[in-house]
XYZ file of C-alpha atoms in Angstrom:
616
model
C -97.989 -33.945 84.180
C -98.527 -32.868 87.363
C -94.969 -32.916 88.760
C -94.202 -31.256 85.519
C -95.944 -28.235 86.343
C -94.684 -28.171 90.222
C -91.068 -28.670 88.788
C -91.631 -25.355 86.261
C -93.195 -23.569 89.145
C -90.893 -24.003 91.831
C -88.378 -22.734 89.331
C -89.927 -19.711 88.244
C -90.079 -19.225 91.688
C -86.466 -19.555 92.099
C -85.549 -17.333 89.195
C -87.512 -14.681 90.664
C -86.493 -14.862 94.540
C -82.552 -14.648 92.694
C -83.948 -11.684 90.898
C -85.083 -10.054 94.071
C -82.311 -10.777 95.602
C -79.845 -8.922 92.898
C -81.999 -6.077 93.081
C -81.848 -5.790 97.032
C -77.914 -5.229 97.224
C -76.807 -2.468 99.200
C -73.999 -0.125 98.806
C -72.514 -1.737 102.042
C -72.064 -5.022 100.369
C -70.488 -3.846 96.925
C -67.785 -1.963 99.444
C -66.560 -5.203 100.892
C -68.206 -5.650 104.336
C -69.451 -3.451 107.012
C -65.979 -2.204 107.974
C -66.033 0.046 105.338
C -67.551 3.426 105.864
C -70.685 4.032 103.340
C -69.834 5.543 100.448
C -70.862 9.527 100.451
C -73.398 10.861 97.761
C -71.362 12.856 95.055
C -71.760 17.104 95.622
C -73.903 18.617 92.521
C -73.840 22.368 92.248
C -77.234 23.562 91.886
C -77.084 25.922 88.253
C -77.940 29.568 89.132
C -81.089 30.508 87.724
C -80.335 34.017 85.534
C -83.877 33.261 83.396
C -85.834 36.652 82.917
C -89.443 37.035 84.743
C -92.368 39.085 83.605
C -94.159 41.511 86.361
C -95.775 38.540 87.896
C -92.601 36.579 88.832
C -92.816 34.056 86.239
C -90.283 32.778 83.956
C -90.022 33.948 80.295
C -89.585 32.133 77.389
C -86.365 31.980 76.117
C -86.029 33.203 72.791
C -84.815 31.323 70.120
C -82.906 33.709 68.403
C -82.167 37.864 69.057
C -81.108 38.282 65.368
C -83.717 40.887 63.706
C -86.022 40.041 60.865
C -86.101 41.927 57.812
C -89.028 41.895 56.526
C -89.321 40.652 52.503
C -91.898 41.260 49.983
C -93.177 37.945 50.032
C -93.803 38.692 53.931
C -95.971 41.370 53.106
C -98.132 39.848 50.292
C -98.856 36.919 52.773
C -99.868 39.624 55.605
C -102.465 40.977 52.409
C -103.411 37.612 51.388
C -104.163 36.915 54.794
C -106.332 39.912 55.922
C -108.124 39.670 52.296
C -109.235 35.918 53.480
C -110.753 37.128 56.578
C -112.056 39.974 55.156
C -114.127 37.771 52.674
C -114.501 34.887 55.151
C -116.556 37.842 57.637
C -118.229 39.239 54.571
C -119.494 35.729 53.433
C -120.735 35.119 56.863
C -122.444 38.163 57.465
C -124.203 37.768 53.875
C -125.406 34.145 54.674
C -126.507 34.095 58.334
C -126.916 37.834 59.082
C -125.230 37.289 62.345
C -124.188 40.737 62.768
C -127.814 42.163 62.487
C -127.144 43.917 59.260
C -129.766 42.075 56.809
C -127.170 42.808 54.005
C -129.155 39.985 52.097
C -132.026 41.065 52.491
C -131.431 44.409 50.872
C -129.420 42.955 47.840
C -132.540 40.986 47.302
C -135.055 44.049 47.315
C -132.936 46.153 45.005
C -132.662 43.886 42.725
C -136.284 41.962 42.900
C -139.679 43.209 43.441
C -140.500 42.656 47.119
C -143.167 39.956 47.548
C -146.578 41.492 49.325
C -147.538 40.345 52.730
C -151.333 39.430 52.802
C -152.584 40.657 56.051
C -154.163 38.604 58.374
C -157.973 39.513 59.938
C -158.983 38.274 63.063
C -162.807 37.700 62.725
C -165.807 35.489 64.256
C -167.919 33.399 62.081
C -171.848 32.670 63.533
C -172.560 29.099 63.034
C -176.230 30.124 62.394
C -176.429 31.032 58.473
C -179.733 32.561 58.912
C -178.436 35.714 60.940
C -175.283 35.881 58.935
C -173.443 39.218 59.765
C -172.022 41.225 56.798
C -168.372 40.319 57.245
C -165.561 42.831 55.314
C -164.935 41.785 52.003
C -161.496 39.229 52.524
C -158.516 39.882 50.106
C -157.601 37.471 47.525
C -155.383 35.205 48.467
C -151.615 36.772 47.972
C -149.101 34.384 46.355
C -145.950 34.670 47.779
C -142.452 33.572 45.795
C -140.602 30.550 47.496
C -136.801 31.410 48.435
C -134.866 32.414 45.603
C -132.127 29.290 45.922
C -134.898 26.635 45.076
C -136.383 28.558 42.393
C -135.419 27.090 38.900
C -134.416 29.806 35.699
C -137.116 30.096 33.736
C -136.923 28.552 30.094
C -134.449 30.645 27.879
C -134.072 30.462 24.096
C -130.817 28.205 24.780
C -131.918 25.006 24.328
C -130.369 22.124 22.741
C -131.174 21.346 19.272
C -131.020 17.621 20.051
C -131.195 15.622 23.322
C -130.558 11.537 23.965
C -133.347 11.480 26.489
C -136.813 14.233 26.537
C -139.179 13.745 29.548
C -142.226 15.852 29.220
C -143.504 16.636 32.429
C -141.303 17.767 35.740
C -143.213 15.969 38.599
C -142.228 12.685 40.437
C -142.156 10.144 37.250
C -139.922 12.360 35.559
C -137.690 13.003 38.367
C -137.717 8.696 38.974
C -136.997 7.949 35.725
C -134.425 10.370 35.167
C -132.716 8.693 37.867
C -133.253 5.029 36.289
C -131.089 6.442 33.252
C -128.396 8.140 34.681
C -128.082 4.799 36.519
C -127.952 2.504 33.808
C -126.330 5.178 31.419
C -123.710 7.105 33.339
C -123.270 9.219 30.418
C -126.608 9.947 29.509
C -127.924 13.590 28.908
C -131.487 13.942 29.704
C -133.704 16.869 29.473
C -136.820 17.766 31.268
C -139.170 20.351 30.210
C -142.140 21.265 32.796
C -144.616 23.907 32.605
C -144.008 25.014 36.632
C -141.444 27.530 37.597
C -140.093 25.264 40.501
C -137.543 22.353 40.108
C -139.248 19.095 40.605
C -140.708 18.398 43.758
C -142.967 16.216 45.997
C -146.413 16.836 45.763
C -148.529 14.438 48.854
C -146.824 17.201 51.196
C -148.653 19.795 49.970
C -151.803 18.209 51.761
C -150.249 16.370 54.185
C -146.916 17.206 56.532
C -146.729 20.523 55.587
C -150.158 21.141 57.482
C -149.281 18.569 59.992
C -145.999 18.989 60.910
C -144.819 22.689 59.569
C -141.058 23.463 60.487
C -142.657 26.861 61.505
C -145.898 28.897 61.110
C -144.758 30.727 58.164
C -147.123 30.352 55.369
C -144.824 30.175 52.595
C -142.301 27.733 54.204
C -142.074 24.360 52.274
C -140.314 22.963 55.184
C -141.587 20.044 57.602
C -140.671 18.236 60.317
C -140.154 14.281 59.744
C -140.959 11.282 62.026
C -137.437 11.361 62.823
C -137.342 15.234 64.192
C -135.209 15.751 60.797
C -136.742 18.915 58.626
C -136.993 18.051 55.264
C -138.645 19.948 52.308
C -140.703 19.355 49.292
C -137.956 19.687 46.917
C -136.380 16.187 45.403
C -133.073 18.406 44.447
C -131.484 21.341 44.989
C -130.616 23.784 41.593
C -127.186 22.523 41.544
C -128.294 19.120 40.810
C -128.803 20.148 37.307
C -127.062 20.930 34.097
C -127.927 24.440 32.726
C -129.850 23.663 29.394
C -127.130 25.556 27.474
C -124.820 23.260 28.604
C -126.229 19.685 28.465
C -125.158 19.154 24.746
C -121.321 19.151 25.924
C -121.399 17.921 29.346
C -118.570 15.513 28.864
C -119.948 12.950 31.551
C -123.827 14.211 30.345
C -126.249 14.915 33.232
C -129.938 16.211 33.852
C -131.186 19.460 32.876
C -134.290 21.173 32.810
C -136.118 23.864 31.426
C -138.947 25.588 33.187
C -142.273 28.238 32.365
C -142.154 25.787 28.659
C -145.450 23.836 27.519
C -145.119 20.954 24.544
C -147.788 22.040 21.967
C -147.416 19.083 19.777
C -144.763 15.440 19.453
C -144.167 14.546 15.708
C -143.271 10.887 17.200
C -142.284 9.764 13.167
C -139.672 12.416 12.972
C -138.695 12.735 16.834
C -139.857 16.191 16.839
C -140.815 17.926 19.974
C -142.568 21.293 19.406
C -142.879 24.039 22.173
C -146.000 26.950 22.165
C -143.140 29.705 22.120
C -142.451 28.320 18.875
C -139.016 26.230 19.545
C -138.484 22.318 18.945
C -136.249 19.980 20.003
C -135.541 16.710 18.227
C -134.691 13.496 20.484
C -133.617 10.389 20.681
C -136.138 8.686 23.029
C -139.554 10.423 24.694
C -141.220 10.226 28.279
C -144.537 11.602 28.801
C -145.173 12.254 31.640
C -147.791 14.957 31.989
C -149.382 14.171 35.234
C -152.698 15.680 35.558
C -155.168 19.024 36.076
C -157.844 19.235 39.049
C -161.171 18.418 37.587
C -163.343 22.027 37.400
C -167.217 21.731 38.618
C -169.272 24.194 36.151
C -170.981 25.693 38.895
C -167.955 27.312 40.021
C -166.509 28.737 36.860
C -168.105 32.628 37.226
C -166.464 33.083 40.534
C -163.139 31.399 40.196
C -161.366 34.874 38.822
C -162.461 36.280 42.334
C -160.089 34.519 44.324
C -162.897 32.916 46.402
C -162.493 29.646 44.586
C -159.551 27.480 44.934
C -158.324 24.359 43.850
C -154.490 22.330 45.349
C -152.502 20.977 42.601
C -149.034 22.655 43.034
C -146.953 25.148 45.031
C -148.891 28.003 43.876
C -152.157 26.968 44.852
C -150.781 25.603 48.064
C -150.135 29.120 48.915
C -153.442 30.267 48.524
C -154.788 28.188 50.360
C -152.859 28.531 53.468
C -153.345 32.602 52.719
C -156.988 31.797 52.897
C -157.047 29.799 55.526
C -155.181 32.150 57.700
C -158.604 34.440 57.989
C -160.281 32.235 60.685
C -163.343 32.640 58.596
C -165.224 29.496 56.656
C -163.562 27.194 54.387
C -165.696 25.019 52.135
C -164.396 21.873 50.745
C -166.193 20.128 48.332
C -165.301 16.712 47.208
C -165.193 13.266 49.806
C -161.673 11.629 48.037
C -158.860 11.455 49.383
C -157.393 14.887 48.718
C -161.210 16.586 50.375
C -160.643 14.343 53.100
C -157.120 15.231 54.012
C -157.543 18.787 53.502
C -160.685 18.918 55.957
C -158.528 17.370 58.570
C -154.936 18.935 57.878
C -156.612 22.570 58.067
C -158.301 22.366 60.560
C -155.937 20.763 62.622
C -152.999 23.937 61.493
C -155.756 26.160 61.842
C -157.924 25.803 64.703
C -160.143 29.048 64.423
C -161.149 28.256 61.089
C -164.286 26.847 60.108
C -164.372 23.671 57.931
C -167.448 22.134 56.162
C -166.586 19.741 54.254
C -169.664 18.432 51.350
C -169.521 15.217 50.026
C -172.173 13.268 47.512
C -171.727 10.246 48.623
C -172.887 8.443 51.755
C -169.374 9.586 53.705
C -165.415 10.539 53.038
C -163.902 8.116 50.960
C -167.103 6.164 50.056
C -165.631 5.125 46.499
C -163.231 3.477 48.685
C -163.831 2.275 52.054
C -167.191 -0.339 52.754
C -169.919 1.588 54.546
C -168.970 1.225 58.183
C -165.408 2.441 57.709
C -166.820 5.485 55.841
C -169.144 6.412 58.463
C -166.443 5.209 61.163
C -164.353 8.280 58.930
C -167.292 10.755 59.413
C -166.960 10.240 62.750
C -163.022 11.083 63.237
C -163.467 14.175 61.254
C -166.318 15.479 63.198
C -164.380 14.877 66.674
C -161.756 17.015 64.963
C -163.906 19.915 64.441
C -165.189 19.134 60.409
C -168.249 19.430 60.031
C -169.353 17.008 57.710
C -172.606 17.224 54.791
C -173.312 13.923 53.185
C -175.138 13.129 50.112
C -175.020 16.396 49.410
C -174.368 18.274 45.881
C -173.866 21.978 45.330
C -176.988 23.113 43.379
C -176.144 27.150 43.359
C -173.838 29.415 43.666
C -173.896 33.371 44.726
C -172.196 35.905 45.970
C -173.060 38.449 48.686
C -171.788 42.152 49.148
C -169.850 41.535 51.868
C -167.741 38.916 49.213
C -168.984 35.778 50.848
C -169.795 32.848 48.862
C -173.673 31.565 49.299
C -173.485 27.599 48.469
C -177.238 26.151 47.824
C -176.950 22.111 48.401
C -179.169 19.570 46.877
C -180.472 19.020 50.338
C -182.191 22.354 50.596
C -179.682 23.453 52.994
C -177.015 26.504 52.697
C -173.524 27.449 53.560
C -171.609 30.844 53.346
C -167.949 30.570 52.681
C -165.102 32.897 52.247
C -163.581 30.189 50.468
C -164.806 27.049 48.854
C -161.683 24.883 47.471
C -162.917 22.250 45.080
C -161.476 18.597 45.672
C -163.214 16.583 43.065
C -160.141 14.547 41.414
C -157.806 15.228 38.295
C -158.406 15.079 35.168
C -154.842 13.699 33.041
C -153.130 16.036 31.099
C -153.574 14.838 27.212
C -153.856 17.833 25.364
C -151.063 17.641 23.113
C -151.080 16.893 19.499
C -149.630 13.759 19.559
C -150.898 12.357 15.669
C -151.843 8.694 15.021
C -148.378 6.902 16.220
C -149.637 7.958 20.097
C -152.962 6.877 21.248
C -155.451 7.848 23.656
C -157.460 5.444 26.369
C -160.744 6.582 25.729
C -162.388 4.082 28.987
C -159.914 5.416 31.600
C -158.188 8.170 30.465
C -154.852 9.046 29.517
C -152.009 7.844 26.866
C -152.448 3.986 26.051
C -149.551 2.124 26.828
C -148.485 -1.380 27.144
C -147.144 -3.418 29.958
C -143.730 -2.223 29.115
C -144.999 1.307 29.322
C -144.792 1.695 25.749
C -146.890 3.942 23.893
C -145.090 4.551 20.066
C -141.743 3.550 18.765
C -139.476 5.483 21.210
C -141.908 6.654 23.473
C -143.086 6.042 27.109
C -145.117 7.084 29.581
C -145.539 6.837 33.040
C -147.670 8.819 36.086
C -150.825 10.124 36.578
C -151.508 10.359 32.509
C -150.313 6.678 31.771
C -152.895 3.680 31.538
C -151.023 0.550 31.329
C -151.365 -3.286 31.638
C -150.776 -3.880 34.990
C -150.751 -7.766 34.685
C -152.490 -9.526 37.193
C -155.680 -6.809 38.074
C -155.689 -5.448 34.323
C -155.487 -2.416 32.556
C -155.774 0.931 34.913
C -154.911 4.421 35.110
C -153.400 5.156 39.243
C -153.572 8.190 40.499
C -150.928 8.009 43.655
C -147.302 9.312 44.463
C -145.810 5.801 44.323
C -147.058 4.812 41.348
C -145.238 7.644 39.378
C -142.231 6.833 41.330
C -142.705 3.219 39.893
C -143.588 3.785 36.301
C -141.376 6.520 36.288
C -138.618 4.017 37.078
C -139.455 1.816 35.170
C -139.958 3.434 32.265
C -136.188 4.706 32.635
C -134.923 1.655 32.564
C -137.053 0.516 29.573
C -135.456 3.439 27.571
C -132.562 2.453 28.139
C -132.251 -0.675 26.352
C -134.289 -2.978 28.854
C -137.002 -5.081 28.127
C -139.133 -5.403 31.766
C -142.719 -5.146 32.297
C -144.802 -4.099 34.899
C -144.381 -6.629 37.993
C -145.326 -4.452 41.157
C -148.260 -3.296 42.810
C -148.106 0.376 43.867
C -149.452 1.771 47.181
C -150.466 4.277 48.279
C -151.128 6.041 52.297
C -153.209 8.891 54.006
C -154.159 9.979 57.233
C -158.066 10.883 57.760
C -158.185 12.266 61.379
C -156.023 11.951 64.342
C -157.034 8.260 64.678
C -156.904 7.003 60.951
C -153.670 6.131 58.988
C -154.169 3.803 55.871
C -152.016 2.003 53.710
C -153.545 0.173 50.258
C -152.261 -1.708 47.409
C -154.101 -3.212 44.527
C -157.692 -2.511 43.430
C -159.332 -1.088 46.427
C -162.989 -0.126 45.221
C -165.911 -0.509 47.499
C -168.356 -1.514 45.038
C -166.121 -5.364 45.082
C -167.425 -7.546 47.592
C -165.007 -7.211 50.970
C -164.199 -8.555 54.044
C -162.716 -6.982 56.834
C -161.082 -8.437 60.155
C -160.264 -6.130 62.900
C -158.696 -6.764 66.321
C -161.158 -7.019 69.578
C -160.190 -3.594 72.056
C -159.212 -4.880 75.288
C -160.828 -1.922 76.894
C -164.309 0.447 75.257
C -162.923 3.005 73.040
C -164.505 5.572 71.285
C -162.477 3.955 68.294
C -163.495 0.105 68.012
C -161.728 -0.038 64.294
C -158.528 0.526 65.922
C -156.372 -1.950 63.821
C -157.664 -3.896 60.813
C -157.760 -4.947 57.199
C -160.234 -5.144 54.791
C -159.328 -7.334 52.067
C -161.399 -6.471 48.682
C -162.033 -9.408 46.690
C -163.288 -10.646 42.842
C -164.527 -14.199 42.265
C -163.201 -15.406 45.146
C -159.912 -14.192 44.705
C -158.328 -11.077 46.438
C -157.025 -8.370 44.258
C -156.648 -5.634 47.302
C -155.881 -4.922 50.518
C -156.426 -1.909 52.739
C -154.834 -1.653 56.373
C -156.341 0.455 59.005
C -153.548 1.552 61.600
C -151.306 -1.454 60.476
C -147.667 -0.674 59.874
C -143.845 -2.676 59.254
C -144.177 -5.392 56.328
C -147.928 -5.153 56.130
C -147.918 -4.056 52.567
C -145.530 -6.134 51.318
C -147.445 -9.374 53.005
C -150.738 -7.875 50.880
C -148.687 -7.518 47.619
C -147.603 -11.440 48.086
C -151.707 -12.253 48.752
C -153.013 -10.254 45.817
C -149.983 -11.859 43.419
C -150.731 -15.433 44.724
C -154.711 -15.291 43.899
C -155.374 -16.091 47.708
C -159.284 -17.068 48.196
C -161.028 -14.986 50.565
C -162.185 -17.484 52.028
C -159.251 -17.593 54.027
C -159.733 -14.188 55.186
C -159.634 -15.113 59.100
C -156.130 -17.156 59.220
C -154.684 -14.739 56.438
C -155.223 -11.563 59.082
C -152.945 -13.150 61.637
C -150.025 -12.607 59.091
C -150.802 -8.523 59.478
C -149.382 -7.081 63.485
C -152.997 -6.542 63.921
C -152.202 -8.272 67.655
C -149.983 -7.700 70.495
C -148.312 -11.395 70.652
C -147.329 -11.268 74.461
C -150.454 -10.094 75.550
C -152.031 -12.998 73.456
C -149.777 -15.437 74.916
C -150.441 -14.112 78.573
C -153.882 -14.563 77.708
C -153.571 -17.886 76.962
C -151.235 -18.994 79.939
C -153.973 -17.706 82.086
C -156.421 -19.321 80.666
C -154.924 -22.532 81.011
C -154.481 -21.898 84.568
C -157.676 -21.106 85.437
C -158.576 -24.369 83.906
């Protein structure tokens, strides 16, 4: 083998010194010999160079022909055609983006629409001391401003189908999921929402969350945020061209989702399939959705000053524009209410608006008490109050007046008082169930909303799903949820149901919120504080004004655990908690099931541990 190789080497070798060789021969040699003189180089006129050159001494193009064009007709209507498409191309561009400074959009929209009123904003200090409270100029209502034009959705017209395959009742998440779910498993499908708002469907936990956290800009009638990811995103789940006009649905040839705005159901004849509008219209349809969603719950005490403007309440776009209106006065904002929704707003104001003043009043002992075991909630109370909320417990509004300088006077069960140019009400929903909906449809009269079965089934042909629904959720009973994910859930599933499948209820909805700079929870399943709970949070390497940095409290009924809430615990956390709560884990295991939650640093752990066993 190895003389092989030499032998194919050495004549590679050979080939190529032959090559060289061939390649080196000289003139000389192919003459015969050296007697022979070398062989002159042949004489090549050089070609006169008789190319024009411009004023700078440089050559000109040659032309390809000197022949003269005559011009034809079709010449000219391209030299039209072409100045018409930049004509409309600048036009377009200077309508759109205004980048020639002539707001030519702007003025189409004020002669054509009313222009929107610009509340003014008052710079004014607020005396912490009630006692000596200074008469203060009366504050303007709150103005409400119109969102841009392009996401606002036509209002309902008397062009309406007769009949539609699908009718959801409702235009919030669940409707928006479960439209989805349909299209998806009938491609075909024409579905019809009717909602009560003038805006297309949209996301609602923004409305107290990133758009007072993260605002794309200061304006106070932007819907715009910024996401984790720097990307700005708005509230809207579509844009208008996602839908079918409602005069059109009935002969879409490939069907599609429309929706009809301003319109309120009055009454559902579920025996005949009749939908009946308070305008006086109907609708008859194949298969129902209700999804009403739900009303903020009113406090009595309120009621004679709520026409005033000084009373608010956050349920939708509208209101969310109030309250940043109101907000924008640096004077005192009252919130009363310790849920989640009071809680939020006391932080996400006063964290987009410094200068204002936020009390927050709560009943119970501390924020989220129906929720959280006694040390978290007055861990909460603490975060807010670092943040600038100032925070009454166990307090109740008794009274309420009104002073001539248009402040609100709120008396507290606790003897103390608090004047407020606005006091925004936070005390929970009530679920929209005020349609005549006969015997077929029935009511839960323990907690609230349409009855429906695991399958989300209320009457022959009709659903429900959201914030209105109470359903069997299998393993931790029958209950009526309140949270975003759920009506993305039921909504979805629902959808699919309608369509000719046959699946119950299987998954256990979340839900998040973030209580001060320092707080960020994530729950699933039944999360009530009066259950028996035990929580396991890691040690702090280091004294910090925070000690329930990262933890879980797992909430627990005869032993077993039917919820889980995670303090500053993020990646599969919730899904881990889902697969406890569906397994029936014992609490009792509380300590070794924690270590399946990122509640630790692992290499610091196993640092720990290495030095440990050095030291020993």
């Amino acid at each position: 083998m190895a003389l092989r190789n030499l032998v194919t080497t050495g004549g590679t070798c050979l080939r190529n010194t032959i090559f060289r060789r061939c390649l080196s021969l000289t003139p000389r040699t192919l003459g015969g010999g050296h007697h022979h003189p070398p062989i002159p180089e042949p004489y090549v006129p050089k070609p006169r160079d008789t190319s024009e050159r411009d004023w700078l001494g440089r050559r000109k193009l040659p032309r390809l022909s000197k022949d003269s064009h005559d011009h034809t007709m079709d010449d000219y209507q391209s030299y039209i055609g072409g100045a018409v498409f930049v004509l409309l191309t600048l036009g377009a561009v200077a309508f759109y983006t205004d980048v020639f400074g002539m707001n030519i959009k702007k003025n189409f929209k004020h002669a054509h629409h009313k222009e929107a009123i610009t509340a003014k904003h008052t710079e004014s200090t607020h005396s912490h001391s009630e006692e000596s409270e200074k008469p203060k100029p009366k504050p303007a209502p709150p103005v409400v401003q119109e969102k841009p034009a392009e996401k606002k959705a036509p209002e309902a017209t008397d062009k309406i189908p007769d009949f539609i395959p699908y009718l959801l009742v409702g235009s919030g998440a669940a409707s928006y999921y479960a439209s989805l779910s349909i299209r998806a498993r009938d491609a075909e499908a024409k579905v019809l929402i009717i909602g009560e708002e003038a805006e297309l469907p949209y996301n609602k936990p923004p409305l107290s969350k990133e758009l007072w956290w993260y605002p794309e800009n200061q304006g106070q009638n932007s819907l715009s945020y910024k996401g984790p990811n720097g990307k700005v995103k708005d509230v809207f789940f579509e844009t208008q061209g996602f839908f079918v006009p409602p005069n059109e649905i009935s002969s879409a040839k490939h069907g599609g989702v429309s929706i009809v705005t301003n319109a309120k159901v009055k009454k559902i004849d579920a025996k005949a399939r009749l939908v009946h509008l308070e305008d006086g219209r109907s609708i008859r349809y194949g298969k129902c959705l209700l999804a009403t969603g739900g009303h903020p719950r009113r406090l009595s005490v309120f009621e004679p000053f709520e026409k005033s403007g000084n009373v608010l309440y956050l349920r939708n776009v509208n209101d969310y524009y109030r309250l940043t209106d109101a907000c924008s006065h640096n004077g005192t904002i009252s919130i009363v209410g310790g849920g989640f929704l009071g809680s939020e707003l006391a932080y996400s104001i006063k964290k987009r608006f410094p200068e204002t003043r936020v009390v927050q009043i709560i009943k119970e002992a501390g924020p989220l008490a129906n929720i959280l075991p006694l040390f978290l909630s007055t861990h909460t109370r603490g975060g807010l109050e670092r943040a600038g909320v100032e925070v009454r417990t166990e307090s109740s509004v008794s009274g309420v007046s009104k002073s001539e300088a248009g402040l609100l006077h709120l008396t507290l069960s606790d003897g103390t008082s608090v004047a407020s140019n606005y006091v925004v009400v936070a005390v929970g929903i009530e679920p929209n169930v005020e349609i005549e909906i006969g015997d077929e449809i029935k009511k839960d009269t323990e907690h609230g909303g349409f009855r429906a079965d695991a399958k989300l089934l209320v009457a022959p042909s009709v659903w429900c799903a959201g914030d209105s629904c109470a359903y069997d959720t299998g393993i931790l009973g029958r209950k009526r949820i309140e949270h975003w994910e759920n009506a993305q859930i039921t909504g979805r599933l629902a959808g699919e149901n309608m369509t000719d499948g046959n699946k119950s209820f299987w998954y256990q909805s979340s839900y998040f919120s973030k209580i001060g700079p320092e707080m960020f929870i994530n729950a699933v399943g039944n999360t009530d504080s009066k259950l028996h709970t035990v929580s396991v949070f890691a040690e702090q390497e280091t004294p910090s004004s925070n000690q329930y940095q990262k933890g879980v409290v797992f909430y627990e009924n005869k032993g077993e655990i039917v919820g889980c809430l995670l303090i500053n615990v993020f990646g599969a956390g919730l899904d881990v908690a889902r697969r406890l709560i569906d397994e029936r884990r014992s609490v009792g295991e509380a300590k070794e099931l924690a270590k399946l939650f990122s509640l630790w640093d692992i290499e610091r752990e196993e640092e720990k541990e290495n030095a440990k066993s050095k030291s020993s």
